[in-house]
Short mmCIF file of C-alpha atoms and ligand atoms in Angstrom, two decimals:
data_model
loop_
_atom_site.label_atom_id
_atom_site.label_comp_id
_atom_site.label_asym_id
_atom_site.label_seq_id
_atom_site.Cartn_x
_atom_site.Cartn_y
_atom_site.Cartn_z
CA UNK A 125 0.01 0.00 0.00
CA UNK A 126 1.26 3.48 -0.74
CA UNK A 127 1.55 6.01 2.04
CA UNK A 128 -1.58 7.84 0.94
CA UNK A 129 -3.56 4.63 0.96
CA UNK A 130 -2.26 3.71 4.43
CA UNK A 131 -3.47 7.06 5.76
CA UNK A 132 -6.82 6.74 4.10
CA UNK A 133 -7.33 3.27 5.54
CA UNK A 134 -6.25 4.52 8.99
CA UNK A 135 -8.89 7.24 8.81
CA UNK A 136 -11.55 4.76 7.73
CA UNK A 137 -10.76 2.34 10.55
CA UNK A 138 -10.75 4.99 13.29
CA UNK A 139 -13.90 6.63 11.94
CA UNK A 140 -15.71 3.24 11.70
CA UNK A 141 -15.24 2.64 15.42
CA UNK A 142 -16.57 6.10 16.21
CA UNK A 143 -19.54 6.14 13.78
CA UNK A 144 -20.68 2.65 14.79
CA UNK A 145 -20.93 3.70 18.43
CA UNK A 146 -22.18 7.27 18.06
CA UNK A 147 -24.00 7.54 14.72
CA UNK A 148 -23.40 9.91 11.86
CA UNK A 149 -24.48 13.13 13.55
CA UNK A 150 -23.10 12.05 16.91
CA UNK A 151 -19.53 11.90 15.61
CA UNK A 152 -17.88 15.22 14.91
CA UNK A 153 -14.95 15.72 12.50
CA UNK A 154 -12.96 16.95 15.52
CA UNK A 155 -13.20 13.47 17.05
CA UNK A 156 -11.97 11.84 13.86
CA UNK A 157 -9.08 14.31 13.95
CA UNK A 158 -8.30 13.36 17.55
CA UNK A 159 -8.55 9.63 16.91
CA UNK A 160 -6.34 9.78 13.81
CA UNK A 161 -3.94 12.45 14.97
CA UNK A 162 -4.57 14.32 11.66
CA UNK A 163 -5.57 17.88 10.94
CA UNK A 164 -8.72 18.68 9.01
CA UNK A 165 -6.74 19.23 5.80
CA UNK A 166 -4.99 15.89 6.32
CA UNK A 167 -8.38 14.16 6.40
CA UNK A 168 -10.01 16.04 3.54
CA UNK A 169 -7.05 15.27 1.28
CA UNK A 170 -8.45 11.69 1.18
CA UNK A 171 -12.23 12.33 1.28
CA UNK A 172 -14.59 14.86 -0.22
CA UNK A 173 -17.00 15.04 2.72
CA UNK A 174 -17.92 13.64 6.09
CA UNK A 175 -20.61 11.67 4.30
CA UNK A 176 -17.96 9.95 2.16
CA UNK A 177 -15.94 9.05 5.27
CA UNK A 178 -19.06 7.60 6.94
CA UNK A 179 -19.99 5.60 3.84
CA UNK A 180 -16.48 4.08 3.61
CA UNK A 181 -16.44 3.54 7.38
CA UNK A 182 -19.76 1.67 7.18
CA UNK A 183 -18.40 -0.63 4.37
CA UNK A 184 -15.32 -1.32 6.44
CA UNK A 185 -17.24 -2.04 9.68
CA UNK A 186 -19.78 -4.25 7.88
CA UNK A 187 -16.97 -6.03 6.02
CA UNK A 188 -15.31 -6.88 9.28
CA UNK A 189 -18.53 -7.98 10.94
CA UNK A 190 -19.65 -10.00 7.91
CA UNK A 191 -16.31 -11.81 7.76
CA UNK A 192 -16.70 -12.87 11.40
CA UNK A 193 -20.25 -13.96 10.83
CA UNK A 194 -19.56 -16.05 7.69
CA UNK A 195 -16.37 -17.64 9.01
CA UNK A 196 -16.15 -21.33 8.30
CA UNK A 197 -19.32 -21.45 6.18
CA UNK A 198 -17.51 -22.19 2.94
CA UNK A 199 -16.12 -25.44 4.30
CA UNK A 200 -19.61 -26.73 5.10
CA UNK A 201 -21.54 -28.49 2.35
CA UNK A 202 -24.95 -28.95 3.86
CA UNK A 203 -27.23 -25.92 3.53
CA UNK A 204 -28.83 -26.21 6.96
CA UNK A 205 -25.46 -26.68 8.64
CA UNK A 206 -24.17 -23.59 6.79
CA UNK A 207 -27.06 -21.55 8.16
CA UNK A 208 -26.52 -22.97 11.66
CA UNK A 209 -22.89 -21.89 11.53
CA UNK A 210 -23.93 -18.42 10.42
CA UNK A 211 -26.36 -18.09 13.36
CA UNK A 212 -23.73 -19.46 15.78
CA UNK A 213 -21.09 -17.00 14.51
CA UNK A 214 -23.51 -14.11 14.79
CA UNK A 215 -24.67 -14.82 18.31
CA UNK A 216 -21.34 -16.01 19.78
CA UNK A 217 -18.84 -13.55 18.43
CA UNK A 218 -18.62 -9.71 18.45
CA UNK A 219 -18.90 -8.60 14.83
CA UNK A 220 -17.63 -5.11 15.36
CA UNK A 221 -17.32 -2.83 18.43
CA UNK A 222 -20.51 -0.95 19.17
CA UNK A 223 -22.98 -3.57 17.87
CA UNK A 224 -24.08 -4.58 14.42
CA UNK A 225 -23.17 -1.95 11.82
CA UNK A 226 -26.35 -2.74 9.86
CA UNK A 227 -28.56 -2.28 12.87
CA UNK A 228 -26.84 0.96 13.95
CA UNK A 229 -26.49 2.50 10.52
CA UNK A 230 -29.90 1.54 9.23
CA UNK A 231 -31.81 3.05 12.19
CA UNK A 232 -29.52 6.09 11.95
CA UNK A 233 -29.92 6.61 8.18
CA UNK A 234 -33.35 5.28 7.30
CA UNK A 235 -34.93 8.74 7.50
CA UNK A 236 -31.98 10.76 6.23
CA UNK A 237 -28.49 10.65 4.72
CA UNK A 238 -29.28 8.95 1.35
CA UNK A 239 -25.65 7.99 0.62
CA UNK A 240 -25.30 6.10 3.87
CA UNK A 241 -28.76 4.58 3.50
CA UNK A 242 -27.87 3.14 0.08
CA UNK A 243 -24.72 1.57 1.57
CA UNK A 244 -26.78 -0.18 4.28
CA UNK A 245 -29.43 -1.26 1.74
CA UNK A 246 -26.69 -2.80 -0.40
CA UNK A 247 -25.25 -4.66 2.62
CA UNK A 248 -28.66 -6.05 3.63
CA UNK A 249 -29.33 -7.01 0.01
CA UNK A 250 -26.16 -9.04 -0.23
CA UNK A 251 -26.68 -10.58 3.20
CA UNK A 252 -30.26 -11.58 2.22
CA UNK A 253 -29.01 -12.92 -1.12
CA UNK A 254 -26.46 -15.06 0.67
CA UNK A 255 -29.11 -16.74 2.84
CA UNK A 256 -31.56 -17.07 -0.07
CA UNK A 257 -28.81 -18.71 -2.12
CA UNK A 258 -28.07 -21.25 0.59
CA UNK A 259 -31.75 -22.11 1.02
CA UNK A 260 -32.17 -22.54 -2.74
CA UNK A 261 -29.08 -24.69 -2.94
CA UNK A 262 -30.47 -26.80 -0.06
CA UNK A 263 -33.85 -27.14 -1.74
CA UNK A 264 -32.18 -28.21 -4.99
CA UNK A 265 -30.11 -30.82 -3.07
CA UNK A 266 -33.21 -32.03 -1.14
CA UNK A 267 -31.80 -31.05 2.26
CA UNK A 268 -34.10 -28.10 2.85
CA UNK A 269 -37.89 -28.45 2.84
CA UNK A 270 -39.50 -27.11 -0.30
CA UNK A 271 -42.38 -25.57 1.61
CA UNK A 272 -40.09 -22.75 2.80
CA UNK A 273 -39.87 -19.53 0.90
CA UNK A 274 -36.18 -18.67 0.79
CA UNK A 275 -36.91 -14.93 1.26
CA UNK A 276 -38.97 -15.68 4.38
CA UNK A 277 -36.17 -17.78 5.80
CA UNK A 278 -33.83 -14.85 5.29
CA UNK A 279 -36.31 -12.45 6.92
CA UNK A 280 -36.72 -14.74 9.89
CA UNK A 281 -32.96 -15.21 10.41
CA UNK A 282 -31.88 -11.60 9.84
CA UNK A 283 -34.81 -10.18 11.81
CA UNK A 284 -34.29 -12.47 14.80
CA UNK A 285 -30.56 -11.83 14.88
CA UNK A 286 -30.80 -8.05 14.63
CA UNK A 287 -33.64 -7.82 17.16
CA UNK A 288 -31.56 -9.97 19.56
CA UNK A 289 -28.49 -7.68 19.18
CA UNK A 290 -30.78 -4.68 19.94
CA UNK A 291 -32.15 -6.38 23.07
CA UNK A 292 -28.80 -7.72 24.28
CA UNK A 293 -27.23 -4.26 24.01
CA UNK A 294 -29.99 -2.26 25.66
CA UNK A 295 -30.63 -4.86 28.38
CA UNK A 296 -26.88 -5.58 28.75
CA UNK A 297 -27.80 -9.24 28.78
CA UNK A 298 -25.98 -11.80 26.63
CA UNK A 299 -28.58 -14.47 27.54
CA UNK A 300 -30.80 -12.97 24.85
CA UNK A 301 -28.22 -13.93 22.19
CA UNK A 302 -27.87 -17.45 23.54
CA UNK A 303 -31.61 -18.03 23.61
CA UNK A 304 -31.98 -16.61 20.12
CA UNK A 305 -29.20 -18.95 18.95
CA UNK A 306 -30.91 -21.95 20.55
CA UNK A 307 -34.28 -21.06 19.10
CA UNK A 308 -33.02 -20.52 15.54
CA UNK A 309 -30.85 -23.62 15.77
CA UNK A 310 -33.72 -25.88 16.80
CA UNK A 311 -35.96 -24.34 14.10
CA UNK A 312 -33.28 -25.00 11.42
CA UNK A 313 -32.81 -28.62 12.53
CA UNK A 314 -36.44 -29.58 13.19
CA UNK A 315 -38.31 -27.56 10.60
CA UNK A 316 -36.11 -26.17 7.86
CA UNK A 317 -34.11 -29.39 7.38
CA UNK A 318 -35.93 -31.82 5.17
CA UNK A 319 -36.61 -35.08 6.91
CA UNK A 320 -36.59 -38.33 4.90
CA UNK A 321 -40.34 -38.27 4.59
CA UNK A 322 -40.77 -34.78 3.10
CA UNK A 323 -37.75 -35.07 0.83
CA UNK A 324 -38.91 -34.62 -2.74
CA UNK A 325 -35.69 -33.71 -4.52
CA UNK B 988 -54.03 21.93 31.49
CA UNK B 989 -52.47 25.24 32.37
CA UNK B 990 -50.87 27.30 29.57
CA UNK B 991 -47.34 26.36 30.71
CA UNK B 992 -48.23 22.69 30.62
CA UNK B 993 -49.77 23.05 27.14
CA UNK B 994 -46.58 24.65 25.88
CA UNK B 995 -44.37 21.95 27.50
CA UNK B 996 -46.52 19.21 25.93
CA UNK B 997 -46.35 20.96 22.54
CA UNK B 998 -42.54 20.99 22.80
CA UNK B 999 -42.41 17.28 23.74
CA UNK B 1000 -44.65 16.27 20.87
CA UNK B 1001 -42.79 18.23 18.23
CA UNK B 1002 -39.42 17.11 19.58
CA UNK B 1003 -40.53 13.43 19.70
CA UNK B 1004 -41.26 13.43 15.93
CA UNK B 1005 -37.84 14.97 15.23
CA UNK B 1006 -35.80 12.84 17.65
CA UNK B 1007 -37.41 9.60 16.54
CA UNK B 1008 -36.44 10.26 12.90
CA UNK B 1009 -33.05 11.85 13.38
CA UNK B 1010 -31.62 10.65 16.67
CA UNK B 1011 -30.39 12.69 19.61
CA UNK B 1012 -27.30 14.22 18.04
CA UNK B 1013 -29.00 14.55 14.63
CA UNK B 1014 -31.66 16.89 15.96
CA UNK B 1015 -30.46 20.42 16.78
CA UNK B 1016 -32.22 22.74 19.21
CA UNK B 1017 -32.69 25.11 16.27
CA UNK B 1018 -34.95 22.51 14.68
CA UNK B 1019 -37.07 22.19 17.79
CA UNK B 1020 -37.32 25.99 17.84
CA UNK B 1021 -38.49 25.98 14.20
CA UNK B 1022 -40.99 23.14 14.71
CA UNK B 1023 -42.50 24.69 17.90
CA UNK B 1024 -42.25 28.35 16.86
CA UNK B 1025 -40.53 29.09 20.16
CA UNK B 1026 -37.27 30.87 21.00
CA UNK B 1027 -34.52 29.17 22.92
CA UNK B 1028 -35.56 30.86 26.14
CA UNK B 1029 -39.15 29.77 25.60
CA UNK B 1030 -38.04 26.14 25.37
CA UNK B 1031 -35.59 26.19 28.26
CA UNK B 1032 -38.23 27.70 30.53
CA UNK B 1033 -39.76 24.22 30.54
CA UNK B 1034 -36.64 22.00 30.40
CA UNK B 1035 -33.19 22.02 31.94
CA UNK B 1036 -31.37 20.53 29.02
CA UNK B 1037 -31.70 19.03 25.53
CA UNK B 1038 -31.18 15.68 27.26
CA UNK B 1039 -34.32 16.26 29.37
CA UNK B 1040 -36.34 17.17 26.27
CA UNK B 1041 -35.15 13.99 24.54
CA UNK B 1042 -36.00 11.81 27.54
CA UNK B 1043 -39.48 13.21 27.81
CA UNK B 1044 -39.90 12.98 23.99
CA UNK B 1045 -38.92 9.30 24.11
CA UNK B 1046 -41.44 8.56 26.84
CA UNK B 1047 -44.13 10.33 24.80
CA UNK B 1048 -43.21 8.55 21.53
CA UNK B 1049 -43.05 5.16 23.22
CA UNK B 1050 -46.28 5.84 25.08
CA UNK B 1051 -48.05 6.53 21.78
CA UNK B 1052 -46.53 3.51 20.06
CA UNK B 1053 -47.23 1.16 22.99
CA UNK B 1054 -50.84 2.29 23.15
CA UNK B 1055 -51.29 1.40 19.47
CA UNK B 1056 -49.55 -1.94 19.98
CA UNK B 1057 -51.55 -3.00 23.04
CA UNK B 1058 -54.91 -1.84 21.71
CA UNK B 1059 -57.70 -4.26 22.33
CA UNK B 1060 -55.59 -6.68 24.39
CA UNK B 1061 -57.40 -6.03 27.64
CA UNK B 1062 -60.69 -7.28 26.16
CA UNK B 1063 -59.14 -10.63 25.31
CA UNK B 1064 -59.07 -13.30 27.99
CA UNK B 1065 -56.98 -16.01 26.39
CA UNK B 1066 -53.23 -15.52 26.80
CA UNK B 1067 -52.23 -16.76 23.35
CA UNK B 1068 -54.93 -14.63 21.67
CA UNK B 1069 -53.68 -11.60 23.64
CA UNK B 1070 -50.19 -12.17 22.30
CA UNK B 1071 -51.54 -12.68 18.79
CA UNK B 1072 -53.30 -9.33 18.99
CA UNK B 1073 -50.10 -7.71 20.19
CA UNK B 1074 -48.16 -9.09 17.22
CA UNK B 1075 -50.94 -8.11 14.84
CA UNK B 1076 -51.05 -4.57 16.16
CA UNK B 1077 -47.31 -4.22 15.97
CA UNK B 1078 -46.98 -5.42 12.39
CA UNK B 1079 -50.15 -3.88 10.93
CA UNK B 1080 -50.16 -0.37 12.41
CA UNK B 1081 -47.63 2.43 12.49
CA UNK B 1082 -46.67 2.93 16.11
CA UNK B 1083 -45.03 6.32 15.75
CA UNK B 1084 -43.65 8.20 12.72
CA UNK B 1085 -40.03 7.27 12.02
CA UNK B 1086 -40.20 3.68 13.16
CA UNK B 1087 -40.20 2.05 16.59
CA UNK B 1088 -38.98 4.48 19.30
CA UNK B 1089 -37.37 1.61 21.22
CA UNK B 1090 -35.39 0.44 18.18
CA UNK B 1091 -34.27 3.97 17.21
CA UNK B 1092 -33.44 5.21 20.70
CA UNK B 1093 -31.77 2.07 21.92
CA UNK B 1094 -29.36 1.87 18.98
CA UNK B 1095 -28.80 5.62 19.38
CA UNK B 1096 -28.20 5.59 23.13
CA UNK B 1097 -26.73 2.18 23.96
CA UNK B 1098 -23.16 3.52 23.79
CA UNK B 1099 -23.77 7.03 25.16
CA UNK B 1100 -26.37 9.35 26.73
CA UNK B 1101 -27.07 7.49 30.03
CA UNK B 1102 -30.29 9.37 30.77
CA UNK B 1103 -31.87 8.36 27.47
CA UNK B 1104 -30.48 4.83 27.73
CA UNK B 1105 -32.18 4.37 31.11
CA UNK B 1106 -35.51 5.51 29.66
CA UNK B 1107 -35.25 2.91 26.90
CA UNK B 1108 -34.18 0.21 29.34
CA UNK B 1109 -37.21 0.99 31.42
CA UNK B 1110 -39.50 0.82 28.42
CA UNK B 1111 -38.06 -2.53 27.33
CA UNK B 1112 -38.34 -3.84 30.88
CA UNK B 1113 -42.04 -2.95 31.03
CA UNK B 1114 -42.70 -4.37 27.57
CA UNK B 1115 -40.92 -7.63 28.45
CA UNK B 1116 -42.76 -7.80 31.81
CA UNK B 1117 -46.15 -7.45 30.01
CA UNK B 1118 -45.36 -10.40 27.72
CA UNK B 1119 -43.96 -12.50 30.59
CA UNK B 1120 -47.06 -11.77 32.67
CA UNK B 1121 -49.35 -12.91 29.84
CA UNK B 1122 -47.36 -16.13 29.31
CA UNK B 1123 -47.37 -16.88 33.08
CA UNK B 1124 -51.08 -16.17 33.27
CA UNK B 1125 -51.62 -18.55 30.33
CA UNK B 1126 -49.50 -21.23 31.91
CA UNK B 1127 -51.46 -20.92 35.17
CA UNK B 1128 -54.67 -21.26 33.20
CA UNK B 1129 -53.39 -24.21 31.20
CA UNK B 1130 -53.62 -22.43 27.81
CA UNK B 1131 -49.87 -21.93 27.29
CA UNK B 1132 -47.45 -24.88 27.23
CA UNK B 1133 -45.45 -25.18 30.40
CA UNK B 1134 -42.31 -26.05 28.50
CA UNK B 1135 -41.91 -22.42 27.43
CA UNK B 1136 -39.78 -20.07 29.46
CA UNK B 1137 -41.77 -16.83 29.64
CA UNK B 1138 -38.61 -14.73 29.30
CA UNK B 1139 -37.68 -16.58 26.11
CA UNK B 1140 -41.13 -16.06 24.66
CA UNK B 1141 -40.66 -12.33 25.28
CA UNK B 1142 -37.23 -12.37 23.72
CA UNK B 1143 -38.53 -14.15 20.63
CA UNK B 1144 -41.51 -11.82 20.16
CA UNK B 1145 -39.71 -8.54 20.87
CA UNK B 1146 -36.61 -9.56 18.87
CA UNK B 1147 -38.55 -10.74 15.83
CA UNK B 1148 -40.74 -7.60 15.82
CA UNK B 1149 -37.86 -5.12 16.21
CA UNK B 1150 -35.69 -6.91 13.68
CA UNK B 1151 -38.62 -6.87 11.24
CA UNK B 1152 -39.12 -3.13 11.69
CA UNK B 1153 -35.46 -2.57 10.98
CA UNK B 1154 -35.66 -4.64 7.80
CA UNK B 1155 -38.90 -3.16 6.59
CA UNK B 1156 -37.61 0.38 6.99
CA UNK B 1157 -34.21 -0.13 5.38
CA UNK B 1158 -35.56 -2.35 2.59
CA UNK B 1159 -38.72 -0.24 2.21
CA UNK B 1160 -40.68 -3.42 2.05
CA UNK B 1161 -43.79 -4.00 4.14
CA UNK B 1162 -43.83 -7.67 3.14
CA UNK B 1163 -41.24 -8.30 5.86
CA UNK B 1164 -43.77 -7.20 8.48
CA UNK B 1165 -46.47 -9.38 6.97
CA UNK B 1166 -44.26 -12.49 6.92
CA UNK B 1167 -43.05 -11.86 10.44
CA UNK B 1168 -46.66 -11.54 11.54
CA UNK B 1169 -47.59 -14.79 9.84
CA UNK B 1170 -44.57 -16.65 11.26
CA UNK B 1171 -45.14 -15.52 14.86
CA UNK B 1172 -48.86 -16.11 14.61
CA UNK B 1173 -48.43 -19.65 13.48
CA UNK B 1174 -45.83 -20.25 16.18
CA UNK B 1175 -48.17 -18.92 18.83
CA UNK B 1176 -51.01 -21.11 17.60
CA UNK B 1177 -49.18 -24.32 16.91
CA UNK B 1178 -46.47 -24.34 19.56
CA UNK B 1179 -47.07 -21.82 22.33
CA UNK B 1180 -50.77 -22.72 22.74
CA UNK B 1181 -51.23 -25.81 24.88
CA UNK B 1182 -53.00 -28.51 22.99
CA UNK B 1183 -55.34 -30.90 24.83
CA UNK B 1184 -52.63 -33.56 24.95
CA UNK B 1185 -49.84 -31.53 26.58
CA UNK B 1186 -52.12 -29.68 28.95
CA UNK B 1187 -51.03 -30.37 32.45
CA UNK B 1188 -52.73 -27.56 34.37
MG1 MG C 1936 -34.17 6.16 11.85
MG1 MG C 1937 -25.46 2.38 19.39
#
C-alpha cells in the first residue's frame, strides 16, 4: 500500500469505530481528527466530505462484521449446517465494536443521509441474497424443505438476529443472544431441514 | 391543562417526531425551535437541557406506540390470543412516525447518553414484563405450554418484531412485516398454545 492509501485506511478504521458507536451526527470531525492524529486538511485530502468518510467507514465495519459472521461457512456443504454456523457465529462472536453496523447505521440513516442509507441497503441486499442462495441450494439438493420460501427464511434469520442484538445491548444481557441462537438452531434442525419423509428432490 | 403545561406538551410532541427520525445528536435545538415556533428561552423555561427534552420525547413517543400496539388486548381473556393481537397490532399499524422508538433510541443511546439509555431500558423492561405476565397467566390457566420459558417467549417476540421493523424500513418493504406476523402467529397457535394432549394444568 502506498503511504496515501495507508493514511486513508487509517482514517476509515478510526472513523468506523466512532460512527458505529455514536452515529453519523453524533460523531464530529474533531473526534476523527483526535482519533487519527490528523488535521482537518490531512483528512479532507483523502475524502470529499464527512458523508464519504461515513460511507467508507460503514463498508469497512460491515466487511469486518460479515467476515466474522460467515467464518467457516464455505467449508460446510450442507445448507442447513451452513445456516446454523452463520447463526452461531452471529450470536457467539462480536462482529464489530458498538454492535451490528447494519442495525446501527440503518436506524440512523433510514430517514436521512441517502448515501449512507444506500450503503446499508446494499449490505442487507447481499446478506439476504447469501441466505436465499443457501436455502435454494439446499432445496435443489433435497436437504431443505421445499415448503419454505427462501426470502422468508432470510427475513426470519436476519430479523431475529438483529432484534436480539438490539435487546442484548440495551438490556446488557448476553442471555438474549444465547436463547436466540438456541431457538433458531432448533428451528433450522427440526423444521427447515428436510426429513426423509418430506424429501422430494 | 395550564398554559405552561400546554406549551411543555407541545414541545415534547414536536421534539418526539424529530428525535425519533433523526436521533439525539441529529436533531439540533434550532430545529425544535423551528418546529414549535418558540425561541430558545421559551423552550428552556420548561426543560433544563436537551437531554431532558429527549428523555420526555422518548417517553411520549413510546407511550403513543405502545398504546397502538396494546390496543384491544385487555378485552381478550386467552393468553395466546392476547399475544396474537399484540403481534398483529405491531406489524399492521404504525406505532409512531419514524419507526419504533425503542429500536431507534436504543441503537442511538446504547453507547452514550445514560439518561436516554435508562428511559429505553425502562420501556423494554415494562414491555418484556407485560409479555412475561401474559405467558405466566396462560401457563397458570393451562392455555400456554409449560415447556416455554416466559422470558424466552418475550425475547422471541420482541426480537422478531424489532428486527422486522429494521428490515422493513431499510428495505422499504412492508412484506417483511407481513411475513413476520404470519410466522409469529403460526408459532403462537401451533407451539405456544397448549394442545389438549400436553395440557397439564
Ligand atoms: Mg431512523
Ligand atoms: Mg449504538
